Short mmCIF file of C-alpha atoms in Angstrom, two decimals:
data_model
loop_
_atom_site.label_atom_id
_atom_site.label_comp_id
_atom_site.label_asym_id
_atom_site.label_seq_id
_atom_site.Cartn_x
_atom_site.Cartn_y
_atom_site.Cartn_z
CA MET F 1 -53.27 -3.99 8.67
CA LYS F 2 -52.38 -7.57 9.56
CA LEU F 3 -51.12 -8.08 6.03
CA LEU F 4 -48.91 -4.96 6.27
CA ALA F 5 -47.64 -6.08 9.65
CA ALA F 6 -46.65 -9.39 8.15
CA ILE F 7 -45.04 -7.89 5.04
CA PHE F 8 -43.07 -5.04 6.64
CA PRO F 9 -40.55 -7.14 8.62
CA ALA F 10 -39.78 -9.17 5.51
CA PHE F 11 -39.37 -5.99 3.46
CA LEU F 12 -37.07 -4.52 6.12
CA ALA F 13 -34.99 -7.68 6.16
CA LEU F 14 -34.59 -7.53 2.38
CA LEU F 15 -33.63 -3.85 2.59
CA VAL F 16 -30.95 -4.54 5.20
CA ALA F 17 -29.69 -7.54 3.24
CA ALA F 18 -29.39 -5.37 0.12
CA GLN F 19 -26.93 -3.06 1.87
CA ASN F 20 -23.28 -3.93 1.43
CA PHE F 21 -21.94 -3.70 4.98
CA ASN F 22 -18.21 -3.35 5.44
CA ASP F 23 -17.20 -4.10 9.03
CA VAL F 24 -13.96 -2.75 10.51
CA THR F 25 -12.70 -3.01 14.08
CA LEU F 26 -10.10 -0.63 15.51
CA GLU F 27 -8.47 -1.39 18.86
CA ILE F 28 -7.28 1.94 20.26
CA ILE F 29 -4.27 1.21 22.46
CA ASN F 30 -1.14 2.82 23.84
CA THR F 31 1.85 1.37 22.02
CA ASP F 32 5.55 2.22 22.05
CA LEU F 33 6.53 3.11 18.48
CA ALA F 34 9.57 4.74 16.85
CA PRO F 35 8.61 5.87 13.32
CA ASP F 36 11.60 8.24 13.14
CA GLY F 37 13.86 6.22 15.42
CA PHE F 38 12.80 7.85 18.69
CA THR F 39 10.70 5.53 20.85
CA ARG F 40 7.67 7.02 22.58
CA SER F 41 4.28 5.97 23.85
CA THR F 42 1.58 6.61 21.25
CA VAL F 43 -2.18 6.45 20.78
CA SER F 44 -2.58 3.95 17.98
CA ALA F 45 -5.18 2.03 16.05
CA ASN F 46 -4.34 -1.68 16.19
CA GLY F 47 -0.81 -0.89 17.40
CA THR F 48 0.51 0.69 14.20
CA PHE F 49 1.31 4.08 12.71
CA PRO F 50 -0.29 4.90 10.40
CA GLY F 51 -3.35 3.02 11.53
CA PRO F 52 -4.74 0.25 9.34
CA ILE F 53 -6.09 1.25 5.95
CA ILE F 54 -9.88 1.26 5.84
CA ARG F 55 -10.93 0.08 2.37
CA ALA F 56 -14.41 0.45 0.96
CA THR F 57 -16.25 0.31 -2.34
CA LYS F 58 -18.69 2.86 -3.70
CA GLY F 59 -22.12 2.22 -2.20
CA ASP F 60 -20.84 0.41 0.91
CA THR F 61 -22.06 1.12 4.42
CA LEU F 62 -19.04 1.20 6.70
CA ARG F 63 -19.45 0.01 10.28
CA VAL F 64 -16.35 0.99 12.22
CA THR F 65 -16.26 -0.41 15.75
CA VAL F 66 -13.81 1.45 17.98
CA ASN F 67 -12.71 -0.25 21.21
CA ASN F 68 -11.00 2.16 23.59
CA GLN F 69 -8.26 0.48 25.64
CA LEU F 70 -6.16 3.57 26.45
CA THR F 71 -4.29 3.79 29.75
CA ASP F 72 -1.45 6.36 29.37
CA PRO F 73 -2.25 9.55 31.38
CA THR F 74 0.22 11.71 29.39
CA MET F 75 -2.33 11.70 26.57
CA ARG F 76 -6.11 11.82 26.36
CA ARG F 77 -7.62 8.48 27.35
CA SER F 78 -11.07 9.19 25.97
CA THR F 79 -11.43 9.31 22.21
CA THR F 80 -13.75 9.90 19.26
CA LEU F 81 -13.10 9.44 15.54
CA ASP F 82 -13.69 11.79 12.64
CA PHE F 83 -13.77 10.53 9.06
CA ASP F 84 -12.38 13.46 7.10
CA GLY F 85 -14.29 14.25 3.93
CA ILE F 86 -17.06 11.69 4.39
CA PHE F 87 -20.53 13.10 3.77
CA PHE F 88 -23.28 12.49 6.27
CA ASP F 89 -26.96 12.99 5.63
CA SER F 90 -29.06 14.56 8.34
CA SER F 91 -30.39 11.25 9.63
CA ASN F 92 -26.87 10.06 10.37
CA VAL F 93 -25.25 13.23 11.74
CA TYR F 94 -24.90 11.70 15.21
CA ASN F 95 -22.31 9.24 13.81
CA GLU F 96 -20.14 12.06 12.54
CA GLY F 97 -17.73 12.02 15.48
CA THR F 98 -17.04 15.67 16.38
CA PRO F 99 -16.78 15.92 20.18
CA PHE F 100 -19.28 18.30 21.78
CA VAL F 101 -20.80 19.15 18.39
CA THR F 102 -22.37 15.92 17.15
CA THR F 103 -21.39 13.52 19.93
CA CYS F 104 -19.55 13.00 23.21
CA PRO F 105 -16.24 11.13 23.46
CA PHE F 106 -16.06 7.75 25.13
CA GLY F 107 -13.60 6.61 27.76
CA PRO F 108 -11.37 3.59 28.38
CA ASN F 109 -13.00 0.15 28.28
CA ALA F 110 -15.88 1.53 26.21
CA SER F 111 -16.76 0.99 22.57
CA TYR F 112 -18.77 2.71 19.89
CA THR F 113 -19.70 1.67 16.35
CA TYR F 114 -19.81 4.41 13.72
CA VAL F 115 -22.18 3.63 10.84
CA LEU F 116 -21.29 5.47 7.63
CA PRO F 117 -23.43 4.97 4.49
CA LEU F 118 -21.01 6.04 1.76
CA GLY F 119 -23.55 6.53 -1.02
CA ASN F 120 -21.90 7.65 -4.25
CA GLN F 121 -18.70 8.94 -2.68
CA THR F 122 -15.37 7.69 -3.98
CA GLY F 123 -11.81 8.86 -3.51
CA SER F 124 -9.12 9.39 -0.89
CA TYR F 125 -10.02 10.18 2.71
CA TRP F 126 -8.66 9.54 6.18
CA TYR F 127 -9.71 9.04 9.77
CA HIS F 128 -8.28 10.51 12.95
CA SER F 129 -9.10 11.31 16.54
CA GLN F 130 -11.03 14.58 16.72
CA LEU F 131 -10.57 14.97 20.48
CA SER F 132 -8.16 17.68 21.62
CA LEU F 133 -4.72 17.13 20.01
CA GLN F 134 -4.88 13.35 20.33
CA TYR F 135 -4.26 12.51 16.68
CA ALA F 136 -0.80 14.08 16.96
CA ASP F 137 -0.07 11.13 19.27
CA GLY F 138 -0.68 8.73 16.39
CA LEU F 139 -4.38 7.96 15.94
CA ARG F 140 -4.72 8.51 12.18
CA GLY F 141 -4.99 6.37 9.06
CA ALA F 142 -6.15 6.24 5.44
CA LEU F 143 -9.71 5.59 4.27
CA ILE F 144 -10.04 4.81 0.56
CA ILE F 145 -13.32 4.36 -1.34
CA TYR F 146 -12.80 2.58 -4.65
CA ASP F 147 -15.04 2.97 -7.68
CA PRO F 148 -15.50 -0.21 -9.77
CA ASP F 149 -16.61 2.02 -12.66
CA ASP F 150 -14.03 4.77 -12.21
CA PRO F 151 -14.31 7.12 -15.21
CA GLN F 152 -10.58 7.84 -14.85
CA ALA F 153 -9.53 4.18 -14.84
CA ASP F 154 -7.95 4.47 -18.30
CA LEU F 155 -5.39 6.90 -16.87
CA TYR F 156 -3.61 4.42 -14.58
CA ASP F 157 -2.71 0.74 -14.23
CA VAL F 158 -2.22 0.24 -10.48
CA ASP F 159 -4.30 1.51 -7.55
CA ASP F 160 -3.90 -0.46 -4.33
CA ASP F 161 -2.45 -0.27 -0.81
CA SER F 162 1.04 0.27 -2.25
CA THR F 163 -0.02 3.51 -3.94
CA ILE F 164 -1.09 5.34 -0.77
CA TRP F 165 1.35 8.06 0.33
CA PHE F 166 0.47 8.97 3.91
CA LEU F 167 2.27 12.10 5.12
CA GLY F 168 2.34 13.42 8.65
CA ASP F 169 4.22 15.53 11.16
CA TRP F 170 5.56 13.79 14.25
CA TRP F 171 6.44 14.86 17.78
CA HIS F 172 8.52 13.18 20.48
CA ASN F 173 6.44 14.85 23.21
CA ALA F 174 2.91 13.80 24.11
CA SER F 175 -0.03 16.02 23.21
CA ILE F 176 -1.07 17.17 26.69
CA ALA F 177 2.42 18.55 27.36
CA MET F 178 2.49 20.22 23.95
CA LEU F 179 -0.83 21.97 24.52
CA GLU F 180 0.38 23.14 27.92
CA SER F 181 3.53 24.50 26.28
CA TYR F 182 1.45 26.33 23.69
CA GLN F 183 -0.75 27.79 26.41
CA ALA F 184 2.28 29.06 28.31
CA THR F 185 4.45 30.36 25.47
CA GLN F 186 2.04 31.26 22.64
CA ILE F 187 4.42 29.29 20.38
CA ILE F 188 3.12 26.16 18.63
CA PRO F 189 5.57 23.30 19.15
CA VAL F 190 7.49 22.56 15.98
CA ALA F 191 7.44 18.93 14.83
CA ASP F 192 10.49 16.77 15.46
CA SER F 193 10.19 15.14 12.02
CA GLY F 194 8.09 14.59 8.96
CA LEU F 195 7.00 11.07 8.06
CA PHE F 196 6.34 9.37 4.73
CA ASN F 197 4.24 6.23 5.16
CA GLY F 198 5.21 6.06 8.82
CA ALA F 199 8.97 6.53 8.47
CA GLY F 200 11.37 9.46 8.68
CA ARG F 201 14.44 10.83 10.41
CA PHE F 202 15.43 13.71 12.65
CA ASN F 203 18.68 15.56 13.24
CA THR F 204 21.17 13.48 15.29
CA GLY F 205 18.73 10.56 15.23
CA PRO F 206 19.37 7.00 14.00
CA LEU F 207 19.42 6.24 10.28
CA THR F 208 16.02 4.60 10.13
CA GLU F 209 15.02 3.07 6.82
CA TYR F 210 12.93 5.25 4.54
CA ALA F 211 9.62 3.89 3.31
CA VAL F 212 9.83 2.58 -0.25
CA SER F 213 7.24 2.91 -3.02
CA THR F 214 8.03 0.21 -5.58
CA VAL F 215 7.18 0.66 -9.27
CA THR F 216 7.68 -1.25 -12.53
CA SER F 217 9.02 0.42 -15.65
CA GLY F 218 6.33 1.53 -18.07
CA THR F 219 3.51 1.29 -15.50
CA ARG F 220 1.16 4.11 -14.44
CA TYR F 221 0.29 4.45 -10.75
CA ARG F 222 -2.58 6.23 -9.03
CA MET F 223 -0.82 7.63 -5.97
CA ARG F 224 -3.15 8.84 -3.23
CA ILE F 225 -1.37 11.55 -1.23
CA ILE F 226 -2.85 12.32 2.19
CA ASN F 227 -1.50 15.06 4.46
CA ALA F 228 -2.49 13.77 7.90
CA SER F 229 -0.60 16.48 9.77
CA ALA F 230 -1.75 18.15 12.95
CA ARG F 231 0.05 21.31 11.89
CA SER F 232 2.38 21.11 8.92
CA ASP F 233 2.28 21.62 5.15
CA PHE F 234 4.23 19.39 2.81
CA THR F 235 5.78 20.30 -0.53
CA VAL F 236 5.78 17.15 -2.65
CA SER F 237 7.82 16.23 -5.72
CA VAL F 238 9.56 13.17 -7.16
CA ASP F 239 13.02 13.50 -8.65
CA ASN F 240 12.89 13.38 -12.48
CA HIS F 241 9.15 12.57 -12.56
CA THR F 242 5.97 14.49 -13.28
CA MET F 243 2.71 14.19 -11.34
CA THR F 244 -0.68 14.43 -13.04
CA VAL F 245 -3.37 15.52 -10.60
CA ILE F 246 -6.71 13.73 -11.12
CA GLY F 247 -8.43 14.34 -7.79
CA ALA F 248 -8.58 16.74 -4.84
CA ASP F 249 -10.22 15.83 -1.52
CA GLY F 250 -12.23 13.02 -3.10
CA VAL F 251 -13.45 15.03 -6.11
CA ALA F 252 -12.21 14.00 -9.57
CA THR F 253 -10.46 16.68 -11.60
CA GLU F 254 -9.42 17.04 -15.20
CA PRO F 255 -5.81 15.82 -15.54
CA HIS F 256 -3.35 18.57 -14.69
CA THR F 257 0.39 17.88 -14.82
CA VAL F 258 2.86 19.48 -12.41
CA THR F 259 6.24 18.70 -10.88
CA GLU F 260 5.62 20.14 -7.40
CA MET F 261 2.62 20.58 -5.12
CA LEU F 262 1.96 22.17 -1.74
CA ILE F 263 -0.51 20.15 0.32
CA HIS F 264 -1.99 21.62 3.50
CA ALA F 265 -2.96 19.74 6.66
CA GLY F 266 -6.05 17.64 5.97
CA GLN F 267 -5.87 17.89 2.17
CA ARG F 268 -5.60 14.98 -0.25
CA TYR F 269 -4.53 14.77 -3.88
CA ASP F 270 -4.74 11.83 -6.25
CA ILE F 271 -2.02 11.84 -8.91
CA VAL F 272 -0.91 9.63 -11.76
CA LEU F 273 2.81 8.91 -11.74
CA THR F 274 4.31 7.04 -14.69
CA ALA F 275 7.43 4.96 -14.15
CA ASP F 276 9.12 6.32 -17.28
CA GLN F 277 12.69 6.89 -16.07
CA PRO F 278 15.72 4.58 -16.11
CA VAL F 279 15.60 1.80 -13.53
CA GLY F 280 16.94 3.15 -10.27
CA ASN F 281 16.09 4.75 -6.93
CA TYR F 282 14.61 8.26 -6.83
CA TRP F 283 13.85 10.54 -3.91
CA ILE F 284 10.23 11.27 -3.12
CA ASN F 285 10.62 14.75 -1.68
CA THR F 286 8.05 15.51 1.02
CA ILE F 287 9.38 18.71 2.56
CA LEU F 288 7.72 19.74 5.82
CA SER F 289 7.05 23.37 6.67
CA GLY F 290 5.39 24.52 9.85
CA GLY F 291 6.93 26.97 12.29
CA ASN F 292 10.45 28.15 12.88
CA ALA F 293 12.83 25.18 12.90
CA ALA F 294 15.00 27.09 15.38
CA HIS F 295 12.34 26.22 17.97
CA ASN F 296 13.14 22.52 17.54
CA LEU F 297 16.65 21.56 16.50
CA ASN F 298 15.50 17.99 15.82
CA LEU F 299 13.65 19.08 12.70
CA ASN F 300 15.39 18.74 9.37
CA ALA F 301 12.81 19.36 6.66
CA THR F 302 14.79 17.36 4.08
CA LEU F 303 14.75 14.15 6.15
CA GLY F 304 11.03 13.43 5.89
CA ARG F 305 10.93 11.66 2.54
CA GLY F 306 10.49 8.36 0.76
CA ILE F 307 12.12 6.36 -2.01
CA LEU F 308 10.62 5.55 -5.42
CA ARG F 309 12.29 2.25 -6.31
CA TYR F 310 12.02 0.62 -9.71
CA GLU F 311 11.90 -3.16 -9.83
CA GLY F 312 15.43 -4.27 -10.63
CA ALA F 313 17.06 -1.36 -8.81
CA PRO F 314 19.42 -2.07 -5.88
CA ASN F 315 18.00 -2.14 -2.37
CA ALA F 316 19.68 1.16 -1.52
CA GLU F 317 19.04 4.85 -1.10
CA PRO F 318 19.31 7.10 -4.15
CA THR F 319 22.83 8.31 -4.84
CA THR F 320 21.58 11.77 -5.81
CA PRO F 321 21.49 14.59 -3.24
CA MET F 322 18.48 15.20 -1.04
CA THR F 323 16.99 18.40 -2.40
CA LEU F 324 13.94 20.54 -1.66
CA GLY F 325 12.54 19.65 -5.07
CA PRO F 326 13.08 20.56 -8.73
CA ALA F 327 15.12 23.67 -9.49
CA ASP F 328 12.51 25.04 -11.91
CA PRO F 329 9.22 23.51 -10.76
CA ILE F 330 5.84 23.47 -12.45
CA ILE F 331 3.84 24.36 -9.34
CA LEU F 332 0.29 23.21 -8.65
CA ASN F 333 -2.02 26.21 -8.37
CA GLU F 334 -5.36 25.23 -6.88
CA TRP F 335 -7.30 27.65 -9.09
CA GLU F 336 -5.98 25.92 -12.22
CA LEU F 337 -7.74 22.67 -11.32
CA THR F 338 -11.13 22.03 -12.91
CA PRO F 339 -13.62 19.34 -11.91
CA LEU F 340 -14.12 16.31 -14.12
CA ASP F 341 -17.88 16.68 -13.64
CA PRO F 342 -18.64 20.33 -12.92
CA VAL F 343 -21.60 21.00 -10.64
CA PRO F 344 -23.32 24.30 -11.52
CA VAL F 345 -22.62 26.94 -8.90
CA PRO F 346 -25.86 28.52 -7.66
CA PRO F 347 -26.02 32.15 -6.53
CA PHE F 348 -25.71 32.56 -2.77
CA ASP F 349 -28.62 33.33 -0.44
CA VAL F 350 -26.56 33.96 2.69
CA GLU F 351 -23.23 35.77 2.82
CA LEU F 352 -20.91 35.57 5.81
CA SER F 353 -17.64 37.38 6.35
CA PHE F 354 -15.00 35.64 8.46
CA VAL F 355 -12.24 37.66 10.06
CA THR F 356 -9.62 35.44 11.66
CA SER F 357 -7.38 36.95 14.29
CA MET F 358 -5.21 36.11 17.26
CA THR F 359 -5.33 37.97 20.55
CA ALA F 360 -3.36 37.62 23.75
CA ASN F 361 -5.78 36.95 26.57
CA ALA F 362 -4.59 35.30 29.76
CA SER F 363 -8.18 34.91 30.99
CA SER F 364 -9.71 33.55 27.76
CA PRO F 365 -12.47 30.94 28.22
CA SER F 366 -10.39 28.41 26.29
CA GLY F 367 -7.54 28.74 28.80
CA PHE F 368 -5.05 29.71 26.08
CA ASN F 369 -2.91 32.79 26.59
CA SER F 370 -3.09 33.29 22.84
CA GLN F 371 -6.58 32.68 21.54
CA TRP F 372 -7.66 32.46 17.93
CA ASN F 373 -10.90 34.07 16.87
CA ILE F 374 -13.44 34.11 14.09
CA ASN F 375 -15.17 37.49 14.08
CA ASN F 376 -13.72 38.20 17.53
CA VAL F 377 -15.16 35.01 19.02
CA SER F 378 -12.89 32.22 20.24
CA TYR F 379 -14.62 28.83 20.06
CA VAL F 380 -14.97 26.87 23.30
CA SER F 381 -16.55 23.42 23.27
CA PRO F 382 -19.88 23.38 25.13
CA VAL F 383 -20.68 20.91 27.90
CA VAL F 384 -23.85 19.82 26.11
CA PRO F 385 -23.14 18.90 22.46
CA THR F 386 -24.68 21.16 19.84
CA LEU F 387 -26.75 18.32 18.39
CA LEU F 388 -28.30 17.57 21.77
CA LYS F 389 -29.27 21.21 22.12
CA VAL F 390 -30.85 21.15 18.67
CA LEU F 391 -32.79 17.98 19.45
CA GLY F 392 -33.86 19.65 22.69
CA GLY F 393 -35.43 22.57 20.84
CA ALA F 394 -32.70 25.11 20.02
CA THR F 395 -33.90 27.21 17.09
CA SER F 396 -31.62 30.26 16.81
CA ALA F 397 -28.10 31.46 17.52
CA ASP F 398 -29.36 32.89 20.82
CA ASP F 399 -29.91 29.33 22.08
CA PHE F 400 -26.16 28.67 22.01
CA ASN F 401 -23.36 30.18 24.07
CA VAL F 402 -21.55 33.00 22.30
CA THR F 403 -18.33 30.98 22.56
CA GLU F 404 -19.92 28.16 20.52
CA ASN F 405 -19.69 30.50 17.50
CA THR F 406 -22.71 28.84 15.92
CA PHE F 407 -24.15 30.16 12.67
CA VAL F 408 -27.78 29.09 12.24
CA ILE F 409 -28.86 28.84 8.60
CA PRO F 410 -32.14 27.49 7.16
CA ALA F 411 -32.14 24.31 5.12
CA ASN F 412 -31.60 24.36 1.36
CA LYS F 413 -29.86 27.71 1.21
CA VAL F 414 -26.62 28.60 -0.54
CA VAL F 415 -24.01 30.08 1.77
CA GLN F 416 -20.95 32.07 0.78
CA ILE F 417 -18.12 32.62 3.27
CA ASN F 418 -15.72 35.43 2.48
CA PHE F 419 -12.45 35.33 4.41
CA VAL F 420 -11.44 38.94 4.85
CA PRO F 421 -7.92 39.54 3.50
CA ASP F 422 -5.27 40.27 6.10
CA PRO F 423 -1.61 40.42 4.99
CA ASN F 424 -0.50 39.90 8.60
CA ASN F 425 -2.48 36.70 9.11
CA GLU F 426 -1.18 33.15 9.14
CA LEU F 427 -2.34 30.48 6.74
CA HIS F 428 -5.26 28.40 8.01
CA PRO F 429 -6.45 25.26 6.19
CA PHE F 430 -10.20 25.42 6.90
CA HIS F 431 -12.14 22.16 6.88
CA LEU F 432 -15.90 21.65 6.66
CA HIS F 433 -17.31 18.51 8.26
CA GLY F 434 -20.09 16.52 6.64
CA GLY F 435 -19.79 17.98 3.14
CA ASN F 436 -17.65 20.07 0.85
CA PHE F 437 -17.66 23.48 -0.83
CA TRP F 438 -16.90 25.23 -4.10
CA VAL F 439 -13.64 27.17 -3.95
CA ILE F 440 -14.86 30.35 -5.62
CA LYS F 441 -11.58 32.18 -4.96
CA SER F 442 -8.41 30.44 -3.92
CA ASN F 443 -5.87 31.92 -1.59
CA GLY F 444 -3.07 33.45 -3.64
CA SER F 445 -5.21 34.18 -6.70
CA ASP F 446 -7.33 37.12 -7.82
CA ILE F 447 -9.51 34.86 -10.00
CA VAL F 448 -13.16 34.57 -8.95
CA ASN F 449 -14.61 31.44 -10.57
CA GLU F 450 -18.36 30.90 -10.36
CA VAL F 451 -18.50 28.69 -13.43
CA ASN F 452 -16.41 25.55 -12.85
CA PRO F 453 -14.43 25.81 -9.58
CA ILE F 454 -13.22 22.71 -7.85
CA ARG F 455 -15.04 21.33 -4.83
CA ARG F 456 -13.13 20.13 -1.81
CA ASP F 457 -13.41 20.06 1.98
CA VAL F 458 -10.11 21.72 3.04
CA ALA F 459 -8.98 25.06 1.60
CA ALA F 460 -6.32 27.56 2.61
CA ALA F 461 -7.57 30.82 4.07
CA ALA F 462 -4.89 33.41 4.72
CA SER F 463 -4.01 36.84 3.37
CA GLY F 464 -5.62 36.36 -0.03
CA GLY F 465 -9.33 36.61 0.67
CA THR F 466 -10.47 33.03 0.08
CA ILE F 467 -14.15 32.64 -0.93
CA LEU F 468 -16.06 29.38 -0.32
CA ARG F 469 -19.65 28.48 -1.19
CA PHE F 470 -21.81 25.50 -0.17
CA THR F 471 -25.43 24.44 0.13
CA THR F 472 -27.26 23.62 3.37
CA ASP F 473 -28.88 20.56 1.88
CA HIS F 474 -28.07 18.16 4.72
CA ALA F 475 -29.47 19.30 8.03
CA GLY F 476 -27.39 19.21 11.19
CA PRO F 477 -24.63 21.05 13.05
CA TRP F 478 -21.34 20.77 11.18
CA PHE F 479 -17.95 21.77 12.55
CA PHE F 480 -15.98 24.25 10.42
CA HIS F 481 -12.47 24.80 11.71
CA CYS F 482 -8.79 25.29 11.07
CA HIS F 483 -7.06 21.94 10.52
CA ILE F 484 -3.98 23.14 12.37
CA PHE F 485 -5.19 21.50 15.56
CA PHE F 486 -3.23 23.84 17.82
CA HIS F 487 -5.21 26.72 16.32
CA MET F 488 -8.46 24.77 16.57
CA ASN F 489 -7.87 24.03 20.24
CA ALA F 490 -7.13 27.72 20.82
CA GLY F 491 -10.51 28.70 19.38
CA LEU F 492 -10.24 28.88 15.58
CA ALA F 493 -13.49 27.05 14.90
CA SER F 494 -17.20 27.50 14.38
CA VAL F 495 -20.36 25.46 13.84
CA ILE F 496 -22.55 25.75 10.74
CA ALA F 497 -25.98 24.67 12.03
CA GLN F 498 -28.13 23.83 9.03
CA GLY F 499 -31.90 23.38 9.10
CA LEU F 500 -32.58 22.94 12.82
CA ASN F 501 -36.25 22.01 12.37
CA GLU F 502 -35.31 19.44 9.74
CA THR F 503 -32.64 18.08 12.07
CA ARG F 504 -35.24 17.39 14.76
CA THR F 505 -37.43 15.64 12.19
CA ASP F 506 -34.70 13.54 10.59
CA VAL F 507 -32.36 12.59 13.45
CA HIS F 508 -33.22 9.59 15.59
CA PRO F 509 -30.06 8.61 17.50
CA THR F 510 -29.44 5.13 18.82
CA GLU F 511 -29.48 4.22 22.49
CA ALA F 512 -25.70 3.72 22.31
CA TRP F 513 -25.28 7.34 21.22
CA ASP F 514 -27.77 8.57 23.83
CA ASN F 515 -25.62 7.00 26.55
CA LEU F 516 -22.29 8.54 25.46
CA CYS F 517 -22.55 11.87 27.28
CA ASP F 518 -23.73 10.46 30.61
CA ALA F 519 -20.90 7.93 30.53
CA TYR F 520 -18.31 10.54 29.55
CA TYR F 521 -19.22 13.00 32.31
CA ALA F 522 -19.24 10.18 34.86
CA LEU F 523 -15.56 9.47 34.16
CA PRO F 524 -13.08 10.37 36.92
CA CYS F 525 -11.12 13.56 36.22
#
């Protein structure tokens, strides 16, 4: 025993030393910014929009320290970060960042360090505030995991910070006021502008400079397109150029060439773009759609765009018209994508049907006059986070409030979720935290693919009867919600609680995590 006691600390030290830690610090502050020319107070990471790029390499363990220094009362002053698309094993679920599911937020003058072992994941991801509608105020940025042995490396020549295309909708009003407006009117506020890499314009606004993506003739670029919107879709194209899709939501795909793609809130696509046109300036068309533009006369969908500039071209805007994209586009259809490395799709053990609906209810528990529902239940965040309830002994759905909309499923099962078709329903980009799913049936297609469907973590569910399938092979409660955050805040969310007994065995939170809820509920109102 003495020998073991002497050896174990040395072994542990070697184990820790073998890990490749990647340390990042984000200072969350209120900063006046004007990405589209209109100056407003924002919630920002390190004072910028987008926030700083978090870069990692396959196999790294990320340690992201978040220091909350927020002071502006027009927006939420507590915060918590979500790392969209990053997998978490059951032992690390408490670092996942979903408020009142896996953690509590933390207030001003407090800090928390998220530890994220990245394992074998590679690809394009992003981070954002998961609290309320706070990321619409600016707290969002790219997270890229590079693969030194990328099997697709022969398809491109350049893949660096300059090849990230970060798209987002932008509002001139702060999030608390917008949620209050939504509560009162049942109308989601329409964005004032769309932004490409943190720049854009709005009707009657100043002629701010568009963000430029610089290329060299004859060179192939891996462009990483991230839709970091709180509401909006973007239709993306590049004048006179094709785009070859090689990845979706961090999963490599067989090359598939298109000239136009629709990308929903939260989704990411990796494309190869070849600089094969005459030297010049070309419009990168990123056309925002989300709501009736008549509800916000600032919005001009054609003004949220970028410039593809060849080396040697003048420092000027393209002389060609701003269009909505190619006249005869080759459109990206999700169901036409196939994975580079197909994972066999197992038959399902558990089948769930999800009916999404909106009802007018002035006395809804969420406080919204228009509440969104899954199977007639509108999600309301609990006071005690789901994970704390599980660690405290919760074993079945009856141990959670009905409004937590928690589906309890044993470990190591295969779950299929069928979204019931409804031609009157809106489109909802549903996102699964902590893992991803096979898209067995895409919205807009009648094809059911149980052989080689793509895997991703955000998929459109609307009138077309989307079918998703995933395994419960990592225990813990995982948020599953619409990535239109107005809908999410009005109840369009659920929790997939996987393997509760295994969660209690595997999860051993840190003292820092244990203290979060007491500190949060001690904050002044």
